[in-house]
Amino acid sequence: MAEEDSFKELRGGISSALVEVTRTVGRISGEDLAFQRSSNPSIAPVLDEQASNLLNLVQDLTKISTAGTEVTAPRLLDVESVEDNWRSIVDVIDNLLEKADACLDEYTGVIKKLSPSQEDQASTAAPLSRKHVPAKSFRGQYIPKPQLLFEKVPTNDETAPFQPLLRCKPHAIVPLAHSLSLGLNSEGNEQFNHPYGVEIETSRYPDPVHIISEPLPPLPFESTQATLVDSLEAVEAMLKELKRAKEIAVDLEHHETHSYIGLVSLMQISTRDQDWIVDTLKPWRTDLQLLNEVFTDPNIVKVFHGSFMDMIWLQRDFGLYVVGLFDTYYASRCLGYPRHSLAALLKRFVNFDADKQYQTADWRIRPLPKEMFNYARSDTHFLLFIYDNLRNNLLAQSDPSLPEGDLVKEVLQRSKAEALRRYEWPFYDAQRGKGANGWYKLLEHTPALFNKEQFAVFRAVHQWRDQLARKEDEATNLIMPKQVVFNIARQIPLDTPSLLGCSHPISASVRPRIGDLLRVIKEARIAGATGPEMMEFLEPIERADTNKYQAQSVSVKDSFPSTLATANNTITFIQAPRISLSVRTKVSKFWGTILEDSTSLGKNLELQKLQKQHEGLRLVLPLPLLTAEVFRDPSAGKNSVVEPIQHDPGARAEHQFVKQRRPNQNDVFVVQQAGGSRKRKADNMEDVSEAGTPISPIVIDSENDDVESKVSVGDIEGNEVMRLEDKLLAQQQENKRLKKKLKKERKRKRKELKKSGGVNNGEEGAEEAFDYVNAPSILHAKKVGTDQTGGKNSFDPYAKSLDTPKGMRKVQKEGG
């Protein structure tokens, strides 16, 4: 009971103290201390003294809290060091909270505390178990920059193209001297050709890559150890073992926080029997070019996962190139797996859970902690087994009979494309903002809309940040996060307090240069008043002229001679196919030469005129002009003579189909057929007029009983067209009159036959055709009342529906 009361008192005292500290911190943070310091100089010494006392107190507390643990207490020398080591401070607090939770669980009985004898038994039973160290402990630590001890210290101010670091070229088809030649990249800038371009393109993978075989299981991870390679002697010993292998697995660990261009901190290499961890932060790191004897050997398969950046880093830091690459990332994509990360493949094929929290750790830490060492080893220890399974699955699902059915070939082609990547220095384009670290990419991926002044400040601050990062050899985001760049551009601070208010967090490199940054902002604001708009740069930048690309097409064949004379003999090199850059024409080639400029149409003035009339349509759709030129028969010989046809300059071009259907001048055509196939039923009759003379334009079709009007084309000349129409109209009226007269005559004859009791024979006895014109209407029939005999009305089923009351008419309002 006494222990419970004492615990309650302790908890109450701690809670009240925490509440009081929290209130005090809130009141202090609510005050504008920067303003007080600048307005009242006498307060500055008091504030500095209190800040020093608080720093000493925090330093002592962190040392006490980390005593007996694996967490390292950060060194807090000034206010800036608190921001730099904030992650380490958070790790210390997390460690304290974990201890507090464990103690509370033991006190409340959730976890039973072991007796001393039980603790000894547990420690002896599990000697390999140790407390898990969070990955946060391996981030953000203060480590001297190892790049300062390299043989070539990076300056980050290169303006010339990146020259490969190769000193020798093993397994070469083209000698090194002829490989290091300049060419042009897709942007038209000078760039050294890939020194192993020919070797990669012409390489053939070993036969086992195309054969299904039983996957070789890896050695147990727990019972095997990796070898740390931290000397040149160890590198040479490792190289001897690698030369005996048929496949090797390679992975890299990269650091890019405290380096402008980044640096490879670790390299992992595994065979079927052994693992190596290579320390790549040694001053002799460029001597790792010895590994090119294995990396460029086409008979040894190099297995990477996600080699997109690995190929770049190997070239930049060591001068290493890869021939015979197999990327398991592309293999998983071709197989259609839902996830393509290395952790997903480890779980799929090995059931191994990789602790990916160490992926973002600071890999410059030396000596390397055991947790990070095991994580790095796991990346390549199982990779060859994963490669075996992926290769078998690719071969099993491939169908070489289909155009894209060979999955293994697809993976190997994509892997070769990755191996052909080349590194270039990160140049800064202040005008257009292009490049990996340019402002255009940052602005394109961030929703922001600046006016002229804000846009000018944004570009100036971004360039200032890049220059400072190059000078300090730090990452640009470490110098100034991108959100701070946008905040400064939006607010355009013109004094120190305003700049400090919108620039949190401020790095240790920026704080002593606040005055310089203010000067840059003010100058950019003045220049931005007459500067360009932001939207002008967000529009797509046009590519260079097509002729420029054609003149500067890159080809491996032009870069290397076909033969090289030596002292003893002549060496013949394998020629790679010419690789031309893709270009974009100004006129669509889909329709051949139809859409060419009018200058290429020669003397065809008619087509030139039509093109000018339809120029607006050509800019909208790449369709050809519908002239006879489009429908010309391609099978017609070049020697065929076409009679020239005289065209009216203002007439429209006539289609060949219309020309074929046009009648000859001496032919006779039917007017009704030209206008449509409309025929009228008529009985057979003689072509006689009222005066008894024959009517030449009228023709009676005896088979179809059709009356058709035939006229000679020779009558249609000049002004005769109007007279012809009147003539046809008069003939139609005459036809109607004759039909009516004939009908009455036949009716009279039938009556006479009926009275005399005779029989109709031949045409007179035929049934009279139904007269649709004079027949009574069925749809609009009159309502029948009573029948002729005076009987009752016939039943009408719609009578009641018609007798229903009608609705009131809609009253129309008078317009105002």
Short mmCIF file of C-alpha atoms in Angstrom, two decimals, residues 334-677:
data_model
loop_
_atom_site.label_atom_id
_atom_site.label_comp_id
_atom_site.label_asym_id
_atom_site.label_seq_id
_atom_site.Cartn_x
_atom_site.Cartn_y
_atom_site.Cartn_z
CA CYS A 334 7.67 -9.12 -67.71
CA LEU A 335 6.20 -11.89 -65.57
CA GLY A 336 3.42 -9.57 -64.41
CA TYR A 337 4.08 -9.78 -60.67
CA PRO A 338 1.99 -7.34 -58.61
CA ARG A 339 5.09 -6.02 -56.77
CA HIS A 340 8.57 -5.60 -58.18
CA SER A 341 10.73 -4.55 -55.22
CA LEU A 342 13.57 -6.70 -53.96
CA ALA A 343 11.77 -7.12 -50.63
CA ALA A 344 8.73 -8.53 -52.47
CA LEU A 345 10.90 -11.01 -54.41
CA LEU A 346 12.67 -12.09 -51.21
CA LYS A 347 9.32 -12.75 -49.58
CA ARG A 348 7.98 -14.55 -52.67
CA PHE A 349 10.83 -16.97 -53.31
CA VAL A 350 12.75 -17.19 -50.01
CA ASN A 351 10.14 -16.16 -47.43
CA PHE A 352 12.71 -13.73 -46.03
CA ASP A 353 11.58 -10.44 -44.48
CA ALA A 354 14.15 -7.76 -45.26
CA ASP A 355 14.32 -4.93 -42.74
CA LYS A 356 14.04 -2.05 -45.18
CA GLN A 357 14.22 0.61 -42.47
CA TYR A 358 18.01 0.55 -42.87
CA GLN A 359 17.70 1.48 -46.54
CA THR A 360 17.80 5.19 -45.64
CA ALA A 361 20.46 4.87 -42.96
CA ASP A 362 23.73 6.78 -43.16
CA TRP A 363 26.00 4.23 -44.84
CA ARG A 364 29.09 6.30 -44.12
CA ILE A 365 29.14 5.04 -40.53
CA ARG A 366 32.38 3.22 -39.69
CA PRO A 367 32.69 0.71 -38.22
CA LEU A 368 29.53 -0.62 -39.79
CA PRO A 369 26.95 -1.76 -37.18
CA LYS A 370 25.99 -5.41 -37.28
CA GLU A 371 22.36 -4.64 -38.14
CA MET A 372 23.37 -2.65 -41.21
CA PHE A 373 26.00 -5.22 -42.15
CA ASN A 374 23.43 -8.04 -42.17
CA TYR A 375 20.93 -5.93 -44.08
CA ALA A 376 23.47 -5.16 -46.79
CA ARG A 377 24.45 -8.81 -47.02
CA SER A 378 20.84 -9.97 -47.42
CA ASP A 379 20.44 -7.88 -50.59
CA THR A 380 22.74 -10.19 -52.59
CA HIS A 381 22.86 -13.41 -50.57
CA PHE A 382 19.53 -14.67 -52.00
CA LEU A 383 19.62 -12.80 -55.32
CA LEU A 384 21.10 -15.64 -57.39
CA PHE A 385 18.41 -18.03 -56.16
CA ILE A 386 15.79 -15.44 -57.14
CA TYR A 387 17.51 -15.17 -60.54
CA ASP A 388 17.18 -18.94 -61.07
CA ASN A 389 13.46 -18.89 -60.38
CA LEU A 390 12.80 -15.84 -62.52
CA ARG A 391 14.78 -17.30 -65.43
CA ASN A 392 12.83 -20.57 -65.29
CA ASN A 393 9.51 -18.73 -65.13
CA LEU A 394 10.46 -16.53 -68.08
CA LEU A 395 11.42 -19.53 -70.19
CA ALA A 396 8.27 -21.43 -69.19
CA GLN A 397 5.97 -18.53 -70.16
CA SER A 398 7.82 -17.57 -73.36
CA ASP A 399 6.40 -18.26 -76.81
CA PRO A 400 9.01 -17.48 -79.50
CA SER A 401 6.39 -17.89 -82.24
CA LEU A 402 4.73 -14.63 -81.15
CA PRO A 403 6.26 -11.24 -82.05
CA GLU A 404 6.91 -10.36 -78.39
CA GLY A 405 6.60 -13.80 -76.90
CA ASP A 406 10.28 -14.33 -76.00
CA LEU A 407 10.30 -12.91 -72.46
CA VAL A 408 13.96 -13.75 -71.81
CA LYS A 409 14.99 -11.79 -74.89
CA GLU A 410 12.88 -8.85 -73.72
CA VAL A 411 14.54 -8.82 -70.29
CA LEU A 412 18.03 -9.06 -71.78
CA GLN A 413 17.36 -6.19 -74.19
CA ARG A 414 16.13 -3.96 -71.39
CA SER A 415 19.13 -4.93 -69.27
CA LYS A 416 21.48 -3.98 -72.09
CA ALA A 417 19.75 -0.63 -72.38
CA GLU A 418 20.43 0.03 -68.70
CA ALA A 419 24.07 -0.97 -69.08
CA LEU A 420 24.44 1.55 -71.92
CA ARG A 421 23.50 4.50 -69.69
CA ARG A 422 26.16 7.19 -69.31
CA TYR A 423 26.90 9.61 -66.50
CA GLU A 424 27.14 13.36 -67.02
CA TRP A 425 28.02 16.17 -64.64
CA PRO A 426 24.94 17.96 -63.24
CA PHE A 427 25.26 21.25 -65.09
CA TYR A 428 23.02 24.11 -63.96
CA ASP A 429 20.98 25.92 -66.59
CA ALA A 430 20.01 29.22 -64.96
CA GLN A 431 18.16 30.50 -68.03
CA ARG A 432 15.84 27.55 -68.80
CA GLY A 433 16.15 25.63 -65.53
CA LYS A 434 16.77 22.32 -67.26
CA GLY A 435 18.77 19.47 -65.72
CA ALA A 436 18.48 17.13 -62.75
CA ASN A 437 18.90 19.99 -60.24
CA GLY A 438 17.24 22.72 -62.32
CA TRP A 439 14.39 24.91 -61.17
CA TYR A 440 12.14 23.88 -64.08
CA LYS A 441 11.70 20.34 -62.76
CA LEU A 442 10.89 21.63 -59.28
CA LEU A 443 8.37 24.12 -60.62
CA GLU A 444 6.79 21.58 -62.94
CA HIS A 445 6.00 19.12 -60.12
CA THR A 446 4.77 21.70 -57.58
CA PRO A 447 1.45 23.54 -57.94
CA ALA A 448 2.39 27.21 -57.82
CA LEU A 449 1.47 30.32 -59.78
CA PHE A 450 3.86 33.26 -59.47
CA ASN A 451 3.74 36.75 -60.86
CA LYS A 452 6.79 38.29 -62.51
CA GLU A 453 8.47 39.39 -59.28
CA GLN A 454 7.80 36.12 -57.46
CA PHE A 455 9.03 34.10 -60.42
CA ALA A 456 12.25 36.12 -60.56
CA VAL A 457 12.83 35.63 -56.82
CA PHE A 458 12.15 31.91 -57.14
CA ARG A 459 14.78 31.46 -59.86
CA ALA A 460 17.33 33.64 -58.05
CA VAL A 461 16.95 31.85 -54.70
CA HIS A 462 17.04 28.46 -56.40
CA GLN A 463 20.29 29.35 -58.17
CA TRP A 464 21.77 30.75 -54.96
CA ARG A 465 20.92 27.52 -53.14
CA ASP A 466 22.52 25.43 -55.88
CA GLN A 467 25.72 27.46 -55.80
CA LEU A 468 25.96 27.17 -52.02
CA ALA A 469 25.34 23.40 -52.15
CA ARG A 470 28.14 22.97 -54.68
CA LYS A 471 30.50 25.02 -52.56
CA GLU A 472 29.68 23.20 -49.30
CA ASP A 473 29.39 19.81 -51.04
CA GLU A 474 25.99 19.20 -49.52
CA ALA A 475 22.64 18.15 -50.90
CA THR A 476 20.46 21.03 -52.06
CA ASN A 477 17.57 19.95 -49.82
CA LEU A 478 19.92 19.95 -46.83
CA ILE A 479 20.97 23.52 -47.62
CA MET A 480 17.39 24.70 -48.09
CA PRO A 481 14.27 22.52 -48.42
CA LYS A 482 12.15 23.16 -51.48
CA GLN A 483 9.19 24.41 -49.41
CA VAL A 484 11.42 27.18 -48.04
CA VAL A 485 12.29 28.22 -51.61
CA PHE A 486 8.58 28.48 -52.43
CA ASN A 487 7.82 30.36 -49.20
CA ILE A 488 10.48 32.96 -49.95
CA ALA A 489 9.22 33.34 -53.52
CA ARG A 490 5.62 33.85 -52.38
CA GLN A 491 6.31 36.32 -49.55
CA ILE A 492 9.43 38.09 -50.93
CA PRO A 493 10.81 39.10 -47.50
CA LEU A 494 12.87 42.30 -47.54
CA ASP A 495 14.23 42.28 -43.95
CA THR A 496 15.88 39.77 -41.66
CA PRO A 497 12.92 39.05 -39.31
CA SER A 498 10.61 38.39 -42.24
CA LEU A 499 13.17 36.16 -43.90
CA LEU A 500 13.74 34.18 -40.71
CA GLY A 501 9.99 33.81 -40.24
CA CYS A 502 9.39 32.15 -43.62
CA SER A 503 12.65 30.15 -43.83
CA HIS A 504 12.26 27.59 -41.08
CA PRO A 505 14.17 25.32 -40.81
CA ILE A 506 17.34 27.29 -41.50
CA SER A 507 20.43 25.18 -42.03
CA ALA A 508 23.83 25.90 -40.52
CA SER A 509 25.11 26.85 -43.97
CA VAL A 510 22.38 29.43 -44.66
CA ARG A 511 22.23 31.18 -41.27
CA PRO A 512 25.57 33.05 -41.53
CA ARG A 513 24.65 34.08 -45.11
CA ILE A 514 21.28 35.69 -44.39
CA GLY A 515 22.53 39.07 -45.55
CA ASP A 516 23.72 37.67 -48.85
CA LEU A 517 20.37 35.95 -49.38
CA LEU A 518 18.49 39.19 -48.67
CA ARG A 519 20.57 41.00 -51.27
CA VAL A 520 19.74 38.33 -53.86
CA ILE A 521 16.02 38.60 -53.10
CA LYS A 522 15.96 42.39 -53.43
CA GLU A 523 17.87 42.40 -56.70
CA ALA A 524 15.64 39.71 -58.15
CA ARG A 525 12.50 41.59 -57.12
CA ILE A 526 13.63 44.71 -58.95
CA ALA A 527 14.65 42.79 -62.05
CA GLY A 528 11.44 40.77 -62.03
CA ALA A 529 9.23 43.82 -62.59
CA THR A 530 10.25 43.78 -66.25
CA GLY A 531 11.09 40.08 -66.46
CA PRO A 532 9.28 37.19 -68.13
CA GLU A 533 6.09 35.51 -66.97
CA MET A 534 6.17 32.08 -65.41
CA MET A 535 3.77 30.62 -67.95
CA GLU A 536 6.22 31.36 -70.74
CA PHE A 537 8.61 28.78 -69.30
CA LEU A 538 5.95 26.18 -68.51
CA GLU A 539 5.14 25.83 -72.21
CA PRO A 540 6.95 22.93 -73.90
CA ILE A 541 10.41 23.91 -75.10
CA GLU A 542 10.82 23.24 -78.79
CA ARG A 543 13.47 20.80 -79.86
CA ALA A 544 16.38 21.83 -81.99
CA ASP A 545 16.03 22.06 -85.76
CA THR A 546 15.62 18.78 -87.60
CA ASN A 547 18.60 19.39 -89.84
CA LYS A 548 20.77 19.86 -86.78
CA TYR A 549 19.88 16.39 -85.53
CA GLN A 550 20.42 14.84 -88.91
CA ALA A 551 23.85 16.42 -89.20
CA GLN A 552 24.78 15.36 -85.68
CA SER A 553 23.40 11.79 -85.67
CA VAL A 554 25.35 9.58 -83.34
CA SER A 555 26.60 6.22 -84.52
CA VAL A 556 29.09 3.80 -83.07
CA LYS A 557 30.26 3.00 -86.57
CA ASP A 558 31.44 6.56 -87.18
CA SER A 559 33.13 6.71 -83.80
CA PHE A 560 35.40 3.72 -84.40
CA PRO A 561 37.39 2.69 -87.48
CA SER A 562 36.71 -0.62 -89.14
CA THR A 563 40.33 -1.79 -88.85
CA LEU A 564 43.33 -0.87 -86.77
CA ALA A 565 46.87 -1.58 -87.96
CA THR A 566 49.23 -2.87 -85.28
CA ALA A 567 52.87 -3.84 -85.30
CA ASN A 568 52.11 -7.48 -86.14
CA ASN A 569 48.76 -7.69 -87.79
CA THR A 570 45.52 -5.93 -88.51
CA ILE A 571 42.58 -6.19 -86.10
CA THR A 572 39.08 -6.07 -87.55
CA PHE A 573 36.35 -4.67 -85.33
CA ILE A 574 32.70 -5.60 -85.29
CA GLN A 575 30.66 -2.75 -86.72
CA ALA A 576 27.55 -1.76 -84.84
CA PRO A 577 24.51 -0.61 -86.80
CA ARG A 578 24.10 3.10 -87.30
CA ILE A 579 21.97 4.61 -84.56
CA SER A 580 20.23 7.77 -85.75
CA LEU A 581 18.31 10.08 -83.50
CA SER A 582 14.58 10.17 -84.05
CA VAL A 583 13.38 13.35 -85.75
CA ARG A 584 10.03 15.00 -86.26
CA THR A 585 9.06 16.26 -89.69
CA LYS A 586 7.07 19.40 -90.30
CA VAL A 587 4.59 17.63 -92.63
CA SER A 588 2.93 14.29 -91.98
CA LYS A 589 4.36 11.43 -94.06
CA PHE A 590 1.33 9.21 -93.49
CA TRP A 591 -0.20 10.26 -96.84
CA GLY A 592 3.01 10.19 -98.84
CA THR A 593 3.94 13.32 -100.73
CA ILE A 594 0.43 14.73 -100.87
CA LEU A 595 1.02 17.17 -98.01
CA GLU A 596 4.41 18.42 -99.19
CA ASP A 597 4.93 22.16 -99.46
CA SER A 598 3.70 23.85 -102.58
CA THR A 599 7.26 24.44 -103.70
CA SER A 600 7.69 20.73 -104.31
CA LEU A 601 4.67 20.51 -106.62
CA GLY A 602 6.58 21.89 -109.57
CA LYS A 603 4.49 23.48 -112.26
CA ASN A 604 1.15 22.10 -111.11
CA LEU A 605 -0.46 25.47 -110.44
CA GLU A 606 -3.86 23.93 -109.80
CA LEU A 607 -2.63 21.90 -106.80
CA GLN A 608 -0.77 24.92 -105.50
CA LYS A 609 -3.93 26.94 -105.59
CA LEU A 610 -5.92 24.23 -103.84
CA GLN A 611 -3.30 23.92 -101.11
CA LYS A 612 -3.44 27.62 -100.41
CA GLN A 613 -7.23 27.45 -100.16
CA HIS A 614 -7.10 24.54 -97.70
CA GLU A 615 -4.02 25.56 -95.70
CA GLY A 616 -6.10 26.07 -92.55
CA LEU A 617 -7.43 22.52 -92.75
CA ARG A 618 -3.92 21.10 -93.23
CA LEU A 619 -2.87 22.67 -89.94
CA VAL A 620 -5.77 20.99 -88.12
CA LEU A 621 -5.72 17.49 -89.59
CA PRO A 622 -2.94 15.85 -91.62
CA LEU A 623 -5.36 14.81 -94.38
CA PRO A 624 -4.57 14.92 -98.09
CA LEU A 625 -6.36 17.22 -100.46
CA LEU A 626 -9.12 15.29 -102.23
CA THR A 627 -7.94 15.73 -105.80
CA ALA A 628 -7.30 13.33 -108.63
CA GLU A 629 -3.68 13.18 -107.45
CA VAL A 630 -4.77 11.20 -104.38
CA PHE A 631 -6.52 8.51 -106.39
CA ARG A 632 -3.84 8.00 -108.99
CA ASP A 633 -3.22 4.34 -109.66
CA PRO A 634 0.24 3.47 -108.20
CA SER A 635 0.50 0.50 -110.57
CA ALA A 636 0.42 2.75 -113.63
CA GLY A 637 3.79 2.93 -115.34
CA LYS A 638 5.89 6.02 -115.44
CA ASN A 639 5.92 5.91 -119.24
CA SER A 640 2.15 6.03 -119.56
CA VAL A 641 0.98 9.15 -121.36
CA VAL A 642 -1.90 11.07 -119.85
CA GLU A 643 -3.71 13.45 -122.14
CA PRO A 644 -3.82 16.91 -120.63
CA ILE A 645 -7.28 18.21 -119.81
CA GLN A 646 -8.04 21.88 -119.98
CA HIS A 647 -9.43 23.08 -116.66
CA ASP A 648 -11.14 26.24 -115.75
CA PRO A 649 -8.79 28.02 -113.26
CA GLY A 650 -11.72 28.67 -110.93
CA ALA A 651 -13.25 25.20 -111.31
CA ARG A 652 -13.01 22.50 -108.66
CA ALA A 653 -10.82 19.45 -109.34
CA GLU A 654 -12.87 16.54 -110.68
CA HIS A 655 -12.64 13.02 -109.32
CA GLN A 656 -11.73 10.16 -111.68
CA PHE A 657 -14.94 8.37 -110.69
CA VAL A 658 -16.98 11.31 -111.98
CA LYS A 659 -14.98 11.35 -115.18
CA GLN A 660 -15.78 7.69 -115.84
CA ARG A 661 -19.51 8.19 -115.30
CA ARG A 662 -19.71 11.26 -117.50
CA PRO A 663 -21.65 10.34 -120.75
CA ASN A 664 -20.27 10.94 -124.19
CA GLN A 665 -21.36 13.97 -126.15
CA ASN A 666 -23.26 11.93 -128.78
CA ASP A 667 -25.09 9.61 -126.34
CA VAL A 668 -28.71 9.93 -125.39
CA PHE A 669 -29.61 10.04 -121.71
CA VAL A 670 -32.90 9.92 -119.86
CA VAL A 671 -33.70 13.00 -117.84
CA GLN A 672 -35.52 11.08 -115.15
CA GLN A 673 -32.63 8.65 -114.74
CA ALA A 674 -30.22 11.51 -114.28
CA GLY A 675 -32.34 12.86 -111.48
CA GLY A 676 -33.32 9.54 -109.97
CA SER A 677 -35.09 6.32 -110.85
#
